Amino acid sequence: MNIYDIAQKAGVSIATVSRVMNGSGKVSAQTRDRVLKIIEEENYTPNIFAQGLGQGTAHTVGILVPDIDNLYMSSALSCLENALTEAGYLCILGCSTYAASAKEAHVRMMLDKKVAALILVGSTYAGSGLSPEETDYIRQAAETVPVFLINGQVDGKDVYCATCDDRSAVLEVTKALLENGRRRILFLSDSHSFSARQKLSGYEEAHRALSLEPDPSLNLHIHNNIEETKGCLKALFPPNGPQAFDAVAAVEDGLAIGALKYAQEAGIRVPEDLEIVGYNNSRLCQCCTPELTSVDGRLSDLCRVTVENLINVLDGEDDVPALTTLPALSLRRGTTKN
Amino acid sequence: MNIYDIAQKAGVSIATVSRVMNGSGKVSAQTRDRVLKIIEEENYTPNIFAQGLGQGTAHTVGILVPDIDNLYMSSALSCLENALTEAGYLCILGCSTYAASAKEAHVRMMLDKKVAALILVGSTYAGSGLSPEETDYIRQAAETVPVFLINGQVDGKDVYCATCDDRSAVLEVTKALLENGRRRILFLSDSHSFSARQKLSGYEEAHRALSLEPDPSLNLHIHNNIEETKGCLKALFPPNGPQAFDAVAAVEDGLAIGALKYAQEAGIRVPEDLEIVGYNNSRLCQCCTPELTSVDGRLSDLCRVTVENLINVLDGEDDVPALTTLPALSLRRGTTKN
């Protein structure tokens, strides 16, 4: 018996049950009595009280990330934790890794812990795009509590997504490189996630707009670690051979810096002979020389929107958008021309 | 009424009460019966059941950091979360900021949430060293649950600390710089935390060992942000003036990279005319050129030791050390000679 069953039995929306339970918002006395009667009859203990955490008013929000030791994830956790704490929520944190079975197990564990809502941070939760069944675990979870995705898109009832328009951002970045005369643009990715696929599609679209076909050998999927990226590029494109690419569009800053390190060892001038663009505008961008041009995926705004939506859903608002997509911001630094 | 009161009433150790509650370890039937009788008489609900989280066997551990969006903290959270999850614990995460009153409030909030133990990550929780009363809140918390500090040292019953020997590490680093003929070593710090004080003391001791007195104008306390550090150094030591320092020992990698950026703008050759050493061996070290020599504070080992100690304390072991101090590792890269 969960809030959905109570709502159905009472013939009202979940929103209304939530309002009655929170003692907030406008509910007629008649409706309130009906809902309370069903709660009593069913001996229903709403999540927020079942938790036994604090004064019974504190909702607990479960947040899952695949990896905490990742600049994007730790920034997201920081933003979410600040906003949720300010709104009076308690956060339970889980780290699921990237494995499908582990992600599903962690979601189930969070539900066992009676969270009021679940936030999944990272494109990996939206699956690899190979089969829609990959994301069934999210729709199943959303039968119990509302689920909020950051940087991933999944369709489903009570699933709310906040994404950045990664496709358009990489489309613009690639266009600018092509306009600078670059014709061999290396696309570096470290996953086949929803977000990585959006970025690849922007990269391809920019080429097609100029009736160009990107060289498939320049679409590299490698492990995201500066040293390993550099090593891999050295192995694929020996530094003493001809220069194999004249630009790099990476789905993550670490990959871009690996490419910069490769260029420095190979004596390739950046940005004169090689332009490099990263993604995420992480603090790594300002560590390297020249500093890295990058795309800001608006992570803190995605977190802010998600917390606002979460509060509204739990407060019983009916008009929370299922998908919020924000435009990215491009930040030009020393690794690109003009 | 908490586990301590039950232990006292039963005339046994907390360890024994814990063993009885967990149904683990060796406890005589007689002792078990006595403890269970008191638990019943006092109508005592042990934390692990009061939590209402899961099957009643899952302990919840509260983890506080001052700031999640910090490479040291996010690495610690990642290590702790992995090890605790593997051991069957659930983590509740809090972000306290660096303000004394906020740290105390967050510790109280965690206790309200009925955690089985509390882990505080970061030297800031051990106070500024100005007054022993600064850490009273930790001893008070330890009256309810065991408290574990990472990278800070606080004396108290049921307070367990894991630190790295930061003093010796900076002593060795500074000695090596002095042996290379450096005489004006800039000490860069961003806090007056326990750890920062240990590092300063190592810096001073290395000088005194050679009957040298460090120039107080070279002991700088500044905000830890690459851009701001660079800007501050430019303001204090104009790039077109004489070179004011010939080495940098920083308490954190970000500060060291700020100094490297300053040197690059000022046309000072690194490591020929300026050697730079960071601290924490974060991933920033490999982003810059030349790559940053740094001290590895053994964070993952500190986390591992802490989780082992926590499991042992909650399992009722009596011989868990109050302080574990690990030696640091020095990693020489391109910003220092030989």
XYZ file of C-alpha atoms in Angstrom:
676
model
C 0.000 0.000 0.000
C 1.569 3.268 -1.098
C 0.486 6.811 -1.762
C -0.713 5.827 -5.231
C -3.088 3.209 -3.819
C -4.441 5.680 -1.272
C -5.031 8.236 -4.035
C -6.847 5.684 -6.164
C -9.032 4.457 -3.310
C -9.920 8.042 -2.354
C -10.526 9.006 -5.967
C -8.130 11.949 -5.714
C -4.730 12.745 -7.132
C -1.465 11.800 -5.415
C -0.965 15.523 -5.121
C -4.030 15.792 -2.941
C -2.961 12.901 -0.711
C 0.421 14.556 -0.379
C -1.203 17.869 0.574
C -3.346 16.170 3.212
C -0.331 14.359 4.639
C 1.755 17.531 4.715
C -1.124 19.593 6.041
C -0.253 22.052 3.284
C -2.120 23.599 0.379
C -5.797 23.905 -0.295
C -7.828 20.757 0.288
C -11.533 20.819 1.088
C -12.519 19.520 4.529
C -14.596 16.823 2.849
C -11.682 15.556 0.741
C -9.268 15.726 3.682
C -11.616 13.612 5.809
C -12.047 11.045 3.039
C -8.281 10.733 2.533
C -7.559 10.526 6.255
C -10.229 7.850 6.678
C -8.652 5.675 3.964
C -5.179 6.218 5.435
C -6.545 5.019 8.755
C -8.504 2.084 7.296
C -5.490 0.883 5.333
C -3.223 1.440 8.313
C -1.028 3.320 5.883
C 2.208 4.766 7.182
C 3.345 7.394 4.756
C 7.023 7.364 3.841
C 7.826 10.536 5.660
C 6.699 9.084 8.974
C 7.873 5.517 8.308
C 11.375 6.827 7.999
C 11.626 7.572 11.680
C 14.131 10.219 10.747
C 13.828 13.302 12.884
C 10.558 14.943 13.682
C 8.545 13.103 11.078
C 8.423 16.197 8.935
C 11.775 15.679 7.303
C 11.467 14.031 3.930
C 14.414 11.987 2.840
C 15.594 12.196 -0.725
C 17.746 9.449 -2.182
C 20.459 10.587 -4.569
C 22.298 8.102 -6.762
C 25.439 8.823 -8.729
C 27.501 6.230 -10.602
C 30.782 7.598 -9.216
C 31.352 10.273 -6.568
C 35.010 10.772 -7.425
C 34.144 12.568 -10.642
C 34.046 16.339 -10.969
C 30.631 16.422 -12.630
C 29.052 14.141 -10.032
C 30.606 15.837 -7.022
C 29.504 19.247 -8.274
C 25.990 17.908 -8.748
C 25.934 16.378 -5.268
C 27.116 19.642 -3.788
C 24.425 21.679 -5.563
C 21.670 19.180 -4.759
C 22.668 18.763 -1.129
C 22.750 22.527 -0.562
C 19.380 23.130 -2.191
C 17.668 20.146 -0.544
C 19.026 20.925 2.921
C 17.829 24.495 2.562
C 14.376 23.158 1.670
C 14.369 20.964 4.797
C 15.134 17.616 3.166
C 17.657 15.035 4.296
C 19.815 13.363 1.659
C 20.742 9.696 1.499
C 23.551 9.106 -0.876
C 24.320 6.034 -2.946
C 27.035 5.244 -5.420
C 25.845 2.694 -7.951
C 28.778 2.268 -10.350
C 27.984 2.113 -14.088
C 26.891 -1.539 -14.240
C 23.228 -2.031 -15.194
C 22.526 -4.626 -12.491
C 24.190 -2.465 -9.806
C 22.191 0.582 -10.858
C 18.943 -1.372 -10.550
C 19.962 -2.863 -7.189
C 20.803 0.574 -5.814
C 17.478 1.991 -6.929
C 15.695 -0.878 -5.167
C 17.796 -0.318 -2.032
C 16.839 3.360 -2.006
C 13.155 2.426 -2.265
C 13.618 -0.011 0.644
C 14.936 2.939 2.638
C 11.585 4.684 2.141
C 12.820 7.764 0.373
C 10.211 10.339 -0.626
C 11.838 10.846 -4.008
C 14.800 9.614 -5.970
C 17.299 11.726 -7.916
C 19.545 9.953 -10.434
C 22.506 12.041 -11.528
C 24.130 11.220 -14.812
C 23.352 10.206 -18.307
C 24.271 6.574 -17.565
C 20.907 6.012 -15.828
C 19.110 6.647 -19.121
C 20.712 3.560 -20.683
C 22.826 3.051 -23.769
C 19.924 3.572 -26.171
C 20.107 0.002 -27.472
C 16.799 -1.094 -25.972
C 13.943 0.747 -24.250
C 13.829 -2.063 -21.667
C 17.099 -0.768 -20.268
C 15.176 1.971 -18.486
C 12.265 -0.148 -17.222
C 13.825 -0.067 -13.735
C 13.261 3.688 -13.642
C 9.602 3.450 -14.612
C 9.165 0.664 -12.039
C 10.732 2.845 -9.333
C 8.437 5.704 -10.360
C 5.461 3.517 -9.449
C 6.527 4.019 -5.830
C 8.115 7.475 -5.672
C 8.715 10.257 -8.176
C 12.053 9.877 -9.956
C 14.153 12.819 -11.141
C 16.899 12.414 -13.738
C 19.684 14.895 -14.259
C 21.404 14.837 -17.647
C 19.368 11.945 -18.962
C 16.012 11.524 -20.641
C 13.593 8.704 -19.887
C 9.885 8.699 -20.671
C 7.523 7.517 -17.994
C 4.810 8.479 -15.568
C 6.208 10.389 -12.585
C 9.651 10.552 -14.172
C 11.009 14.107 -14.415
C 14.098 14.897 -16.462
C 16.407 17.899 -16.608
C 18.917 17.922 -19.431
C 21.212 20.292 -21.204
C 20.936 20.620 -24.964
C 24.213 18.806 -25.579
C 23.442 18.128 -29.220
C 23.064 21.793 -30.154
C 26.145 22.707 -28.107
C 28.420 20.239 -29.930
C 26.777 21.179 -33.224
C 27.822 24.808 -32.646
C 31.307 23.880 -31.426
C 31.912 21.641 -34.458
C 30.506 24.255 -36.838
C 32.959 26.829 -35.479
C 35.869 24.402 -35.969
C 34.749 23.646 -39.543
C 34.429 27.373 -40.223
C 38.041 27.780 -39.048
C 38.977 25.369 -41.844
C 39.382 22.284 -39.669
C 38.483 19.150 -41.636
C 39.808 16.311 -39.472
C 38.050 16.739 -36.154
C 38.710 13.979 -33.645
C 35.592 13.122 -31.607
C 36.598 11.740 -28.198
C 34.023 10.027 -25.988
C 34.190 7.783 -22.958
C 30.687 6.313 -22.973
C 27.653 5.548 -25.076
C 25.351 7.306 -22.645
C 22.363 9.417 -23.613
C 24.456 12.558 -23.342
C 27.396 11.144 -25.337
C 25.001 10.103 -28.095
C 23.504 13.601 -28.218
C 26.973 15.077 -28.561
C 27.966 12.667 -31.353
C 24.791 13.518 -33.185
C 25.646 17.260 -33.000
C 29.166 16.518 -34.306
C 27.777 14.548 -37.264
C 25.053 17.079 -38.025
C 27.576 19.939 -38.262
C 29.509 17.938 -40.869
C 26.407 17.058 -42.838
C 25.317 20.694 -42.901
C 28.426 21.300 -45.024
C 27.919 18.070 -47.015
C 30.937 16.566 -45.275
C 31.183 13.035 -43.951
C 33.267 12.662 -40.775
C 36.023 10.022 -40.993
C 34.866 7.085 -38.807
C 38.480 6.497 -37.713
C 38.297 9.890 -35.976
C 35.419 8.786 -33.721
C 37.237 7.355 -30.710
C 35.708 5.786 -27.634
C 38.335 5.601 -24.883
C 38.797 5.522 -21.131
C 38.581 8.957 -19.523
C 41.872 9.414 -17.740
C 44.374 12.063 -18.787
C 47.388 9.732 -18.822
C 45.558 6.900 -20.559
C 44.020 9.209 -23.144
C 47.465 10.595 -23.974
C 48.934 7.084 -24.157
C 46.134 5.845 -26.377
C 46.520 8.762 -28.807
C 50.287 8.166 -28.935
C 49.686 4.531 -29.812
C 47.083 5.307 -32.489
C 48.758 8.388 -33.967
C 52.566 8.119 -33.507
C 53.915 11.595 -32.672
C 56.652 11.344 -35.322
C 54.157 10.538 -38.095
C 51.972 12.983 -40.072
C 49.481 15.003 -38.028
C 46.326 12.866 -38.125
C 43.779 15.406 -36.861
C 43.555 19.198 -36.711
C 40.876 19.598 -34.032
C 39.429 17.726 -31.074
C 35.836 17.791 -29.792
C 35.698 15.846 -26.516
C 32.627 14.903 -24.492
C 34.513 15.603 -21.251
C 37.327 17.944 -20.182
C 39.649 15.159 -19.008
C 39.691 13.637 -22.494
C 40.430 17.043 -24.010
C 43.341 17.590 -21.630
C 44.695 14.143 -22.505
C 44.662 15.287 -26.143
C 46.399 18.541 -25.183
C 49.109 16.553 -23.384
C 49.537 14.399 -26.489
C 49.905 17.513 -28.650
C 52.493 19.005 -26.309
C 54.588 15.835 -26.394
C 54.246 15.587 -30.159
C 55.262 19.225 -30.630
C 51.919 20.153 -32.233
C 51.064 23.816 -31.588
C 47.742 24.524 -29.836
C 45.643 26.336 -31.041
C 47.611 27.160 -34.250
C 47.811 23.619 -35.639
C 45.312 21.903 -33.368
C 42.191 23.333 -31.726
C 40.729 21.526 -28.729
C 37.305 21.837 -27.091
C 36.302 20.066 -23.882
C 32.936 19.694 -22.187
C 31.629 20.454 -18.662
C 33.727 23.547 -17.950
C 35.246 21.765 -14.940
C 38.022 23.250 -12.865
C 40.511 21.237 -14.929
C 40.055 23.802 -17.734
C 42.054 26.419 -15.894
C 44.856 24.086 -14.807
C 46.313 23.422 -18.239
C 48.279 25.745 -20.527
C 46.814 27.046 -22.758
C 43.567 26.998 -20.806
C 40.841 24.789 -22.229
C 37.883 26.021 -24.262
C 34.890 24.101 -22.957
C 31.120 23.873 -22.968
C 29.310 24.585 -19.726
C 26.495 22.026 -19.406
C 24.650 24.241 -16.878
C 24.895 21.608 -14.176
C 24.087 23.904 -11.270
C 21.005 25.151 -13.117
C 19.923 21.563 -13.835
C 20.256 20.799 -10.112
C 18.315 23.909 -9.136
C 15.493 23.072 -11.570
C 15.416 19.480 -10.306
C 15.067 20.507 -6.668
C 12.349 23.010 -7.568
C 10.480 20.318 -9.491
C 10.923 17.843 -6.651
C 9.513 20.272 -4.100
C 6.587 21.029 -6.381
C 5.816 17.364 -7.078
C 5.939 16.470 -3.375
C 3.846 19.534 -2.583
C 1.267 18.183 -4.944
C 1.575 20.528 -7.911
C 0.053 18.984 -11.021
C 1.874 20.996 -13.654
C 5.513 20.021 -13.180
C 7.150 19.572 -16.612
C 8.336 16.040 -17.428
C 11.324 17.428 -19.317
C 13.296 20.636 -18.854
C 16.067 21.250 -21.385
C 18.474 24.155 -20.952
C 20.784 25.558 -23.627
C 24.518 25.083 -22.968
C 27.052 27.905 -22.752
C 30.277 27.864 -24.732
C 33.387 29.269 -23.021
C 36.247 30.094 -25.342
C 39.750 29.950 -23.872
C 43.269 29.401 -25.184
C 42.892 26.040 -26.964
C 40.744 27.464 -29.773
C 41.215 30.371 -32.211
C 39.154 33.572 -31.817
C 18.543 6.187 27.221
C 21.263 5.073 24.830
C 23.630 2.153 24.428
C 25.997 3.671 26.979
C 23.293 3.740 29.652
C 22.323 0.124 28.910
C 25.967 -0.936 29.177
C 26.361 0.847 32.501
C 23.164 -0.605 33.954
C 24.162 -4.111 32.837
C 27.692 -3.676 34.117
C 29.158 -4.640 30.755
C 30.980 -2.813 27.980
C 29.204 -1.075 25.114
C 30.925 -3.679 22.988
C 29.000 -6.429 24.738
C 25.672 -4.628 24.361
C 26.458 -4.157 20.700
C 27.278 -7.869 20.312
C 24.011 -8.859 21.999
C 22.039 -6.487 19.784
C 23.747 -7.714 16.632
C 23.532 -11.346 17.702
C 27.212 -11.536 16.808
C 30.384 -12.487 18.642
C 30.872 -14.424 21.816
C 28.629 -13.440 24.721
C 27.741 -15.826 27.553
C 24.087 -16.816 27.793
C 23.999 -15.258 31.270
C 25.305 -11.892 30.048
C 23.052 -11.924 27.019
C 19.987 -12.503 29.198
C 20.989 -9.702 31.584
C 21.479 -7.237 28.726
C 18.236 -8.217 26.983
C 16.350 -7.873 30.283
C 17.612 -4.309 30.768
C 16.876 -3.444 27.140
C 13.321 -4.657 27.714
C 12.915 -2.950 31.115
C 14.126 0.345 29.734
C 12.035 -0.067 26.619
C 15.235 0.732 24.759
C 15.083 0.890 20.970
C 18.578 0.605 19.663
C 19.536 3.014 16.896
C 19.679 0.372 14.215
C 16.040 -0.540 14.713
C 14.829 2.978 15.530
C 15.972 4.023 12.123
C 13.235 2.124 10.388
C 15.553 1.910 7.428
C 15.367 -1.412 5.683
C 15.349 -4.745 7.416
C 16.510 -3.466 10.766
C 19.965 -4.868 10.187
C 21.260 -1.950 8.169
C 23.214 0.493 10.260
C 23.255 4.036 9.033
C 26.472 6.005 9.130
C 26.403 9.779 8.963
C 29.206 11.387 6.973
C 29.870 15.098 7.200
C 32.138 17.065 4.911
C 32.487 20.862 4.884
C 32.262 21.015 1.070
C 31.478 18.245 -1.430
C 32.710 20.198 -4.431
C 36.325 19.752 -3.384
C 38.576 17.050 -4.783
C 39.791 15.862 -1.377
C 36.275 15.624 0.044
C 34.725 13.947 -2.987
C 37.524 11.364 -3.066
C 36.967 10.692 0.627
C 33.212 10.332 0.157
C 33.764 7.940 -2.706
C 36.157 5.740 -0.707
C 33.973 5.783 2.397
C 30.752 5.119 0.539
C 32.256 2.161 -1.316
C 33.723 0.585 1.805
C 30.635 1.186 3.966
C 28.208 -0.108 1.341
C 30.328 -3.215 0.956
C 30.140 -3.706 4.719
C 26.338 -3.405 4.627
C 25.987 0.144 5.930
C 23.853 2.913 4.522
C 25.342 6.396 4.288
C 23.607 9.661 5.104
C 25.507 12.586 3.768
C 25.696 16.124 5.095
C 27.555 19.186 3.967
C 28.283 21.478 6.894
C 30.282 24.360 5.398
C 33.305 25.595 7.377
C 31.434 27.778 9.896
C 31.743 26.575 13.508
C 28.041 26.982 14.304
C 27.006 25.179 11.111
C 29.366 22.289 11.860
C 27.838 21.874 15.302
C 24.286 22.125 13.959
C 24.989 19.459 11.345
C 26.460 17.103 13.913
C 23.320 17.539 16.036
C 21.123 16.942 12.992
C 22.968 13.708 12.240
C 22.432 12.540 15.822
C 18.723 13.366 15.502
C 18.683 11.071 12.474
C 19.792 8.196 14.725
C 22.994 7.334 12.967
C 25.020 4.456 14.406
C 28.269 6.350 13.949
C 29.491 9.655 12.629
C 32.418 10.249 10.274
C 33.762 13.789 9.959
C 35.992 14.298 6.951
C 38.448 17.149 7.034
C 40.825 18.932 9.260
C 38.365 21.776 9.776
C 36.361 19.677 12.271
C 39.365 19.618 14.607
C 39.159 23.381 15.071
C 41.645 26.151 14.543
C 43.757 25.196 17.546
C 43.019 28.474 19.332
C 40.939 26.905 22.113
C 40.252 23.306 23.170
C 36.578 24.252 23.595
C 36.282 24.465 19.832
C 36.078 20.674 19.699
C 33.687 20.168 22.622
C 30.892 19.485 20.120
C 32.748 16.381 18.970
C 33.186 15.018 22.495
C 29.519 15.753 23.177
C 28.478 13.854 20.036
C 30.704 10.954 21.105
C 28.580 10.597 24.234
C 25.849 9.291 21.916
C 27.647 7.539 19.061
C 31.265 6.849 18.203
C 32.807 9.650 16.158
C 35.517 9.107 13.525
C 37.681 11.941 12.249
C 39.633 11.828 9.024
C 42.578 14.188 8.712
C 42.032 15.784 12.093
C 43.004 14.999 15.656
C 40.712 15.464 18.651
C 41.117 13.814 22.035
C 38.058 12.308 23.649
C 36.334 9.133 24.722
C 34.915 7.244 21.715
C 36.574 9.621 19.291
C 38.750 7.837 16.716
C 41.106 9.745 14.462
C 42.979 8.826 11.295
C 45.560 11.319 10.114
C 48.458 11.531 7.752
C 51.799 12.700 9.097
C 51.599 16.034 7.299
C 54.292 17.625 9.451
C 56.971 15.108 8.511
C 55.925 15.230 4.852
C 56.329 19.013 4.580
C 59.516 18.815 6.672
C 61.007 16.452 4.052
C 59.715 18.480 1.106
C 61.146 21.709 2.543
C 64.459 20.021 3.408
C 64.808 18.860 -0.202
C 64.140 22.407 -1.459
C 66.684 23.846 0.977
C 69.222 21.207 -0.102
C 68.674 22.345 -3.710
C 69.850 25.780 -2.557
C 66.397 27.375 -2.312
C 66.351 30.018 0.424
C 63.120 31.931 -0.192
C 60.412 29.294 0.002
C 56.882 30.648 -0.213
C 54.489 28.780 2.110
C 50.942 28.927 0.708
C 47.993 27.906 2.869
C 44.257 28.392 2.685
C 43.251 27.609 6.267
C 44.431 27.430 9.849
C 43.128 23.903 10.228
C 44.861 21.157 12.172
C 46.432 19.852 8.992
C 47.587 23.270 7.777
C 49.228 23.913 11.153
C 51.058 20.584 10.968
C 52.356 21.477 7.532
C 53.514 24.939 8.647
C 55.311 23.389 11.571
C 57.178 21.012 9.208
C 58.129 23.962 6.993
C 59.504 25.902 9.960
C 61.310 22.898 11.433
C 63.180 22.240 8.179
C 64.461 25.808 8.245
C 65.474 25.621 11.907
C 67.358 22.364 11.298
C 69.700 24.460 9.125
C 69.635 27.401 11.573
C 67.568 29.395 9.092
C 64.602 31.575 9.949
C 61.843 31.682 7.292
C 60.850 35.180 6.157
C 57.373 35.827 7.647
C 56.396 37.740 4.492
C 56.680 34.415 2.633
C 53.996 32.768 4.781
C 50.813 33.542 2.862
C 47.265 32.615 3.781
C 45.021 33.002 0.743
C 41.839 31.778 -0.862
C 42.251 28.456 -2.662
C 41.217 29.107 -6.227
C 43.662 28.914 -9.112
C 42.682 32.254 -10.657
C 42.546 34.087 -7.339
C 45.850 32.651 -6.165
C 47.519 33.805 -9.386
C 45.927 37.249 -9.072
C 46.967 37.600 -5.452
C 50.585 36.654 -6.212
C 50.637 39.150 -9.100
C 49.420 41.883 -6.764
C 51.918 41.031 -4.008
C 54.910 40.283 -6.234
C 54.640 42.296 -9.484
C 55.832 40.090 -12.363
C 58.138 42.816 -13.704
C 59.908 43.255 -10.341
C 62.714 41.117 -8.886
C 61.871 37.437 -8.305
C 60.617 37.391 -4.700
C 60.708 33.623 -4.041
C 62.574 30.654 -5.493
C 60.319 27.832 -4.299
C 56.719 27.206 -3.260
C 55.420 24.707 -0.685
C 51.622 24.716 -0.825
C 49.192 22.943 1.496
C 46.954 22.080 -1.460
C 47.470 21.409 -5.182
C 45.164 24.218 -6.352
C 47.327 26.807 -4.591
C 50.459 25.315 -6.164
C 48.922 25.472 -9.642
C 47.950 29.106 -9.018
C 51.643 29.754 -8.289
C 52.648 27.873 -11.447
C 50.252 30.028 -13.500
C 51.786 33.140 -11.904
C 55.289 31.935 -12.822
C 54.257 31.235 -16.412
C 52.800 34.719 -16.803
C 55.850 36.292 -15.174
C 58.219 34.330 -17.419
C 59.838 32.537 -14.462
C 61.157 29.114 -15.506
C 59.814 26.113 -13.571
C 61.650 24.153 -12.169
C 64.934 25.916 -13.099
C 64.267 29.210 -11.308
C 61.277 28.208 -9.242
C 60.417 24.809 -7.751
C 56.820 24.127 -6.732
C 55.366 21.394 -4.519
C 51.653 20.839 -3.974
C 49.788 18.627 -1.550
C 47.101 15.907 -1.945
C 48.262 14.447 -5.246
C 44.892 15.324 -6.780
C 44.103 14.827 -10.451
C 44.967 18.502 -11.007
C 48.669 17.520 -10.763
C 48.629 15.891 -14.172
C 46.684 18.657 -15.911
C 49.332 21.341 -15.713
C 52.624 21.622 -17.606
C 55.099 20.813 -16.184
C 53.191 18.317 -14.060
C 53.046 19.085 -10.366
C 55.213 17.449 -7.722
C 52.890 16.727 -4.815
C 52.525 14.896 -1.526
C 50.016 12.060 -1.380
C 48.226 12.321 1.965
C 47.108 8.670 1.747
C 43.441 9.622 1.768
C 42.143 6.281 0.504
C 44.148 4.489 3.193
C 42.791 6.859 5.855
C 39.267 6.062 4.678
C 39.946 2.330 4.671
C 41.375 2.452 8.213
C 38.412 4.531 9.371
C 35.834 2.086 8.018
C 37.739 -0.843 9.555
C 37.817 0.950 12.895
C 34.135 1.820 12.632
C 33.154 -1.778 11.941
C 35.286 -2.953 14.833
C 33.905 -0.384 17.267
C 30.298 -1.188 16.319
C 31.107 -4.899 16.498
C 32.240 -4.328 20.037
C 36.007 -4.642 19.752
C 37.718 -3.046 22.735
C 41.140 -2.434 21.228
C 40.455 0.023 18.431
C 43.235 2.654 18.378
C 42.151 6.236 19.148
C 44.678 7.593 16.666
C 46.111 6.086 13.491
C 48.771 8.150 11.741
C 50.088 7.124 8.338
C 53.256 8.418 6.680
C 52.714 10.476 3.510
C 54.188 9.654 0.111
C 56.061 12.227 -1.927
C 55.557 12.143 -5.717
C 58.167 14.016 -7.701
C 57.081 15.366 -11.076
C 58.139 18.196 -13.393
C 57.854 21.206 -11.065
C 60.849 20.184 -8.921
C 64.449 19.300 -9.751
C 65.648 15.663 -9.529
